[in-house]
Short mmCIF file of C-alpha atoms and ligand atoms in Angstrom, two decimals:
data_model
loop_
_atom_site.label_atom_id
_atom_site.label_comp_id
_atom_site.label_asym_id
_atom_site.label_seq_id
_atom_site.Cartn_x
_atom_site.Cartn_y
_atom_site.Cartn_z
CA MET A 1 50.22 -67.48 1.76
CA GLU A 2 47.84 -66.40 4.52
CA PHE A 3 47.76 -62.68 5.26
CA LYS A 4 47.38 -61.55 8.86
CA LEU A 5 46.01 -58.02 8.78
CA GLY A 6 44.42 -55.68 11.29
CA LEU A 7 43.84 -52.22 12.71
CA ILE A 8 45.33 -50.45 15.73
CA GLY A 9 43.59 -47.46 17.27
CA TYR A 10 41.44 -46.37 20.17
CA PRO A 11 38.51 -46.87 20.03
CA VAL A 12 38.20 -49.33 17.12
CA GLN A 13 35.19 -51.52 17.88
CA HIS A 14 32.87 -49.76 15.38
CA SER A 15 35.40 -49.82 12.54
CA LEU A 16 34.15 -50.79 9.08
CA SER A 17 37.63 -51.99 8.03
CA PRO A 18 37.13 -55.70 8.92
CA PHE A 19 34.01 -55.75 6.70
CA ILE A 20 35.81 -54.00 3.83
CA HIS A 21 38.97 -56.13 3.93
CA GLN A 22 36.96 -59.34 4.27
CA LYS A 23 35.18 -58.36 1.04
CA PHE A 24 38.55 -57.63 -0.63
CA MET A 25 39.85 -61.06 0.40
CA GLU A 26 36.76 -62.79 -1.02
CA ASN A 27 37.03 -60.73 -4.17
CA THR A 28 40.73 -61.50 -4.80
CA SER A 29 40.66 -65.09 -3.44
CA ILE A 30 43.32 -64.12 -0.92
CA GLN A 31 43.37 -66.11 2.31
CA GLY A 32 43.67 -64.17 5.52
CA SER A 33 42.14 -62.39 8.47
CA TYR A 34 41.64 -58.77 9.56
CA GLN A 35 41.51 -58.20 13.31
CA LEU A 36 40.88 -55.20 15.52
CA PHE A 37 43.60 -54.39 18.08
CA GLU A 38 42.27 -51.78 20.49
CA THR A 39 45.38 -49.92 21.65
CA GLU A 40 45.52 -47.02 24.08
CA PRO A 41 48.34 -44.49 23.62
CA HIS A 42 50.50 -45.92 26.43
CA GLN A 43 50.19 -49.42 24.91
CA LEU A 44 51.46 -48.51 21.44
CA GLU A 45 55.08 -49.67 21.72
CA LYS A 46 54.11 -52.97 23.41
CA ARG A 47 51.41 -53.58 20.78
CA LEU A 48 53.90 -53.15 17.93
CA GLU A 49 56.23 -55.71 19.52
CA GLU A 50 53.31 -58.13 19.93
CA LEU A 51 52.25 -57.72 16.31
CA LYS A 52 55.79 -58.36 15.09
CA ARG A 53 56.02 -61.50 17.27
CA ALA A 54 52.67 -62.65 15.88
CA ASP A 55 54.15 -62.24 12.38
CA ILE A 56 51.43 -59.82 11.23
CA SER A 57 51.65 -59.05 7.48
CA GLY A 58 50.43 -55.48 7.81
CA PHE A 59 48.00 -53.24 9.63
CA ASN A 60 46.10 -49.98 9.45
CA VAL A 61 46.60 -47.21 11.98
CA THR A 62 43.90 -44.84 13.15
CA VAL A 63 43.24 -42.23 15.82
CA PRO A 64 45.15 -41.50 18.07
CA HIS A 65 48.31 -43.15 16.67
CA LYS A 66 48.69 -41.79 13.13
CA GLN A 67 51.46 -39.35 14.09
CA ALA A 68 52.89 -41.09 17.16
CA ILE A 69 53.58 -44.36 15.34
CA MET A 70 56.07 -42.69 12.99
CA SER A 71 58.84 -42.69 15.60
CA TYR A 72 58.55 -46.49 16.05
CA LEU A 73 58.78 -47.41 12.36
CA ASP A 74 61.96 -48.51 10.56
CA GLU A 75 61.01 -46.59 7.42
CA VAL A 76 58.35 -44.08 6.39
CA ASP A 77 57.35 -43.61 2.75
CA SER A 78 58.21 -40.09 1.51
CA ASP A 79 54.58 -38.99 1.02
CA ALA A 80 53.55 -40.18 4.48
CA TYR A 81 56.62 -38.44 5.91
CA ARG A 82 55.71 -35.13 4.26
CA ILE A 83 52.05 -35.48 5.26
CA GLY A 84 53.16 -36.25 8.82
CA ALA A 85 50.80 -39.19 9.34
CA VAL A 86 50.79 -42.95 8.70
CA ASN A 87 47.63 -45.02 8.28
CA THR A 88 49.08 -48.23 6.78
CA VAL A 89 52.08 -50.31 7.91
CA VAL A 90 53.79 -53.27 6.20
CA ASN A 91 55.73 -55.79 8.26
CA ASP A 92 58.64 -57.09 6.21
CA LYS A 93 60.22 -59.76 8.44
CA GLY A 94 60.11 -57.52 11.50
CA ARG A 95 60.94 -54.31 9.62
CA LEU A 96 57.99 -51.91 9.75
CA LYS A 97 57.37 -49.44 6.90
CA GLY A 98 54.63 -46.79 7.05
CA TYR A 99 52.47 -45.34 4.27
CA ASN A 100 49.57 -42.91 4.01
CA THR A 101 46.80 -44.03 1.67
CA ASP A 102 44.25 -41.27 2.43
CA GLY A 103 45.14 -38.80 -0.31
CA ILE A 104 45.47 -41.38 -3.07
CA GLY A 105 42.31 -43.12 -1.86
CA TYR A 106 40.48 -39.81 -2.01
CA VAL A 107 41.70 -39.07 -5.54
CA ARG A 108 40.79 -42.58 -6.74
CA SER A 109 37.27 -42.33 -5.31
CA LEU A 110 36.73 -38.91 -6.87
CA ALA A 111 38.15 -39.95 -10.25
CA GLU A 112 35.81 -42.93 -10.28
CA ALA A 113 32.77 -40.67 -9.82
CA TYR A 114 33.95 -37.58 -11.75
CA PRO A 115 36.83 -38.37 -14.15
CA ASN A 116 37.05 -34.80 -15.53
CA VAL A 117 37.52 -33.08 -12.23
CA PHE A 118 41.34 -33.25 -12.44
CA GLN A 119 41.79 -31.13 -15.55
CA GLN A 120 44.45 -28.55 -14.85
CA GLU A 121 42.38 -25.42 -15.10
CA LYS A 122 40.12 -26.57 -12.32
CA LYS A 123 39.99 -24.75 -8.99
CA ALA A 124 39.59 -26.56 -5.69
CA LEU A 125 38.70 -25.45 -2.18
CA ILE A 126 39.73 -27.57 0.80
CA LEU A 127 37.86 -26.96 4.06
CA GLY A 128 40.03 -27.93 7.04
CA ALA A 129 43.77 -28.33 7.57
CA GLY A 130 44.18 -31.48 9.69
CA GLY A 131 45.83 -34.78 8.78
CA ALA A 132 43.19 -35.72 6.20
CA ALA A 133 43.42 -32.30 4.53
CA ARG A 134 47.22 -32.61 4.29
CA GLY A 135 46.96 -35.96 2.47
CA ILE A 136 44.25 -34.70 0.13
CA TYR A 137 46.05 -31.42 -0.60
CA ARG A 138 49.24 -33.27 -1.53
CA ALA A 139 47.33 -35.72 -3.73
CA LEU A 140 45.44 -32.90 -5.51
CA VAL A 141 48.71 -31.02 -6.15
CA LYS A 142 50.18 -34.23 -7.62
CA GLN A 143 47.11 -34.52 -9.86
CA GLY A 144 48.13 -31.18 -11.33
CA ILE A 145 45.26 -29.04 -10.03
CA GLN A 146 46.59 -25.54 -10.53
CA GLY A 147 44.58 -23.45 -8.10
CA ILE A 148 43.84 -24.65 -4.59
CA SER A 149 42.39 -22.60 -1.75
CA ILE A 150 42.44 -23.80 1.83
CA ALA A 151 40.04 -22.49 4.45
CA ASN A 152 40.38 -23.43 8.09
CA ARG A 153 39.09 -22.19 11.44
CA THR A 154 42.73 -21.71 12.51
CA LYS A 155 44.37 -19.92 9.60
CA SER A 156 47.95 -20.56 10.76
CA LYS A 157 47.35 -24.32 10.51
CA ALA A 158 46.25 -23.92 6.90
CA GLU A 159 49.50 -22.07 6.15
CA GLY A 160 51.35 -25.18 7.36
CA LEU A 161 50.07 -27.05 4.28
CA LEU A 162 52.01 -24.83 1.90
CA ASP A 163 55.29 -26.68 2.51
CA LEU A 164 53.69 -29.87 1.10
CA GLN A 165 53.98 -28.95 -2.55
CA ASP A 166 56.88 -30.12 -4.69
CA LEU A 167 55.24 -29.05 -7.92
CA HIS A 168 54.07 -25.48 -8.02
CA THR A 169 50.41 -24.97 -7.36
CA GLU A 170 48.89 -21.59 -6.66
CA THR A 171 47.54 -21.89 -3.15
CA GLU A 172 45.67 -19.25 -1.17
CA ILE A 173 44.60 -19.36 2.45
CA LEU A 174 41.11 -18.13 3.26
CA SER A 175 38.87 -17.71 6.27
CA PHE A 176 35.55 -19.57 6.16
CA SER A 177 33.66 -16.34 5.41
CA GLU A 178 36.06 -15.46 2.57
CA ALA A 179 35.55 -18.97 1.17
CA GLU A 180 31.75 -18.58 1.35
CA ALA A 181 31.95 -15.27 -0.53
CA ALA A 182 34.15 -16.78 -3.28
CA LEU A 183 32.33 -20.09 -3.57
CA ASP A 184 31.25 -19.59 -7.18
CA ASN A 185 34.94 -19.72 -8.23
CA PHE A 186 35.40 -23.38 -7.36
CA ASP A 187 34.89 -26.56 -9.39
CA LEU A 188 35.63 -28.83 -6.43
CA ILE A 189 34.93 -28.27 -2.72
CA VAL A 190 36.37 -30.84 -0.30
CA GLN A 191 35.10 -30.85 3.29
CA THR A 192 37.71 -32.51 5.56
CA THR A 193 36.80 -31.27 9.05
CA SER A 194 34.83 -33.29 11.59
CA VAL A 195 31.96 -30.76 11.44
CA GLY A 196 28.67 -32.53 10.59
CA MET A 197 29.82 -35.90 11.87
CA SER A 198 27.34 -37.90 13.92
CA PRO A 199 26.14 -37.07 16.60
CA ASN A 200 26.60 -33.44 15.43
CA HIS A 201 24.73 -34.09 12.20
CA ASP A 202 22.98 -30.68 12.31
CA GLU A 203 26.26 -28.80 11.85
CA GLN A 204 27.67 -27.48 8.62
CA VAL A 205 31.09 -25.86 8.31
CA ILE A 206 30.15 -23.21 5.70
CA SER A 207 27.04 -22.18 3.79
CA LEU A 208 26.94 -23.26 0.13
CA ASN A 209 24.64 -20.44 -0.98
CA LYS A 210 26.88 -19.34 -3.85
CA VAL A 211 27.79 -22.81 -5.15
CA LYS A 212 27.53 -23.37 -8.92
CA PRO A 213 25.63 -26.37 -10.35
CA HIS A 214 28.73 -27.77 -12.11
CA THR A 215 30.69 -27.85 -8.82
CA VAL A 216 31.45 -31.16 -7.10
CA VAL A 217 30.90 -30.91 -3.34
CA SER A 218 32.74 -33.65 -1.52
CA ASP A 219 32.51 -34.50 2.18
CA ILE A 220 34.90 -37.03 3.72
CA VAL A 221 32.53 -37.51 6.68
CA TYR A 222 30.52 -40.74 6.12
CA LYS A 223 28.52 -40.92 9.34
CA PRO A 224 25.91 -39.83 8.33
CA LEU A 225 26.14 -40.91 4.70
CA ASN A 226 24.36 -37.72 3.60
CA THR A 227 25.81 -34.92 5.69
CA LYS A 228 23.97 -31.62 6.04
CA LEU A 229 26.54 -30.07 3.67
CA LEU A 230 25.89 -32.71 0.99
CA ARG A 231 22.13 -32.33 1.37
CA GLU A 232 22.45 -28.58 0.83
CA ALA A 233 24.69 -29.18 -2.18
CA ALA A 234 22.13 -31.53 -3.73
CA ASN A 235 19.27 -29.10 -3.00
CA LEU A 236 21.20 -26.35 -4.79
CA GLY A 237 21.71 -28.58 -7.83
CA ALA A 238 25.44 -29.17 -7.31
CA LYS A 239 27.15 -32.56 -7.74
CA THR A 240 27.97 -34.61 -4.65
CA HIS A 241 30.70 -37.05 -3.65
CA HIS A 242 30.36 -39.10 -0.46
CA GLY A 243 32.94 -39.92 2.22
CA HIS A 244 32.40 -43.67 2.37
CA THR A 245 33.84 -43.98 -1.16
CA MET A 246 37.14 -42.48 0.08
CA LEU A 247 37.06 -44.95 2.97
CA LEU A 248 36.79 -47.80 0.46
CA TYR A 249 39.49 -46.59 -1.91
CA GLN A 250 42.04 -45.79 0.80
CA ALA A 251 41.44 -49.36 2.03
CA GLN A 252 41.86 -50.68 -1.52
CA TYR A 253 45.26 -48.99 -1.82
CA ALA A 254 46.33 -50.35 1.60
CA PHE A 255 45.24 -53.87 0.54
CA GLU A 256 47.31 -53.52 -2.65
CA ILE A 257 50.38 -52.48 -0.64
CA TRP A 258 50.04 -55.52 1.65
CA THR A 259 49.07 -58.20 -0.85
CA GLY A 260 49.89 -56.95 -4.35
CA ALA A 261 46.29 -57.85 -5.34
CA HIS A 262 43.82 -55.33 -6.78
CA PRO A 263 40.27 -55.76 -5.45
CA GLN A 264 37.39 -54.90 -7.80
CA MET A 265 35.09 -52.27 -6.33
CA GLU A 266 31.91 -52.69 -8.43
CA SER A 267 29.29 -53.68 -5.87
CA LEU A 268 31.26 -52.69 -2.79
CA VAL A 269 30.18 -49.05 -2.70
CA GLU A 270 26.55 -50.18 -2.52
CA GLN A 271 27.28 -52.89 0.01
CA LEU A 272 28.98 -50.38 2.28
CA GLU A 273 26.06 -47.97 1.85
CA GLN A 274 23.66 -50.71 2.89
CA ARG A 275 25.76 -51.45 5.94
CA LEU A 276 25.87 -47.77 6.93
CA ARG A 277 22.09 -47.57 6.40
CA GLY A 278 21.66 -50.68 8.55
CA ASN A 279 23.50 -48.83 11.30
CA GLY A 280 21.08 -45.95 10.90
CA TYR A 281 23.78 -43.64 9.55
CA VAL A 282 21.80 -42.19 6.69
CA ASN A 283 20.23 -38.83 7.35
CA ARG A 284 21.00 -38.28 10.95
P1 ATR B 1 41.86 -35.34 10.69
O1 ATR B 1 43.07 -36.23 10.84
O2 ATR B 1 40.56 -36.11 10.59
O3 ATR B 1 42.01 -34.35 9.59
P2 ATR B 1 42.55 -33.37 12.69
O4 ATR B 1 43.98 -33.46 12.25
O5 ATR B 1 42.26 -33.37 14.16
O6 ATR B 1 41.70 -34.56 12.09
O7 ATR B 1 41.89 -32.07 12.01
C1 ATR B 1 40.61 -31.66 12.29
C2 ATR B 1 40.19 -30.53 11.34
O8 ATR B 1 38.82 -30.23 11.63
C3 ATR B 1 40.97 -29.22 11.55
O9 ATR B 1 41.00 -28.53 10.32
C4 ATR B 1 40.08 -28.49 12.56
O10 ATR B 1 40.23 -27.07 12.54
P3 ATR B 1 41.37 -26.33 13.45
O11 ATR B 1 42.66 -26.53 12.71
O12 ATR B 1 40.95 -24.92 13.51
O13 ATR B 1 41.34 -27.03 14.78
C5 ATR B 1 38.72 -28.84 12.02
N1 ATR B 1 37.65 -28.70 13.01
C6 ATR B 1 37.35 -29.54 14.03
N2 ATR B 1 36.27 -29.08 14.71
C7 ATR B 1 35.87 -27.92 14.09
C8 ATR B 1 34.82 -26.98 14.29
N3 ATR B 1 33.93 -27.14 15.29
N4 ATR B 1 34.72 -25.93 13.45
C9 ATR B 1 35.60 -25.77 12.44
N5 ATR B 1 36.61 -26.63 12.17
C10 ATR B 1 36.76 -27.69 13.00
#
């Protein structure tokens, strides 16, 4: 079987997904293609009809369609429904089902680098409360992390994450300055806002002054590869976890949903790093 895969979003021309999925196909000996479908908001419905007619096997969804697409799908997986965003769609003979692979991708990438970080007594701080934070919060709760704090510029938006837990997890909502003051309490700090993303690479959402050396500081921004926050974390002797690994593992989970095959990741993290370096996305 030949898999027809792709990405809808606007803009999409700089996406790394074709590179990643091409590698997955080589790695699993699966035949197929991964195409970019640049789609402005007013073109969404027409694009979905086109993709169904073209017998697409599945596709990823990115900005600005992750929420809007939900009303056009025949079914939405329960996690994606609770998170309120879809980034992966399967086409089953014209029936479209949506999933969200961000949270699980994040957890997989973190577990690969730091397997002990999910022990129950650990405390996590999430910075930000957007779509990515919702997926990651839900995945961390499911991992059994008992204490999670969420800090966001708009506090009310952080409160909106509380309805995402099925299992009980102690969750507190903080301001950024409260989070900075309590930083030495956390074993894991996850930065999910767009602060620090190229071209605003000189920005940092909070100061890490009080971070402890055993703490893992994780930034889901991958352009640049080493954000200002991660550079400060490394300078202070803390552990770091980079955003491009989440990008890879959320793609791995999407590929599994579409094809049933499990790509090996060994050299891919380095290959993606090289590609990001080639684009000049290292320290700027
Ligand atoms: P995503 O899907 O990538 O999570 P999003 O849903 O638009 O994107 O969420 C963006 C997140 O980045 C939010 O937490 C947002 O904070 P607000 O809820 O207060 O808007 C945060 N964010 C974006 N720009 C920011 C800035 N300059 N300072 C602080 N937080 C910022």
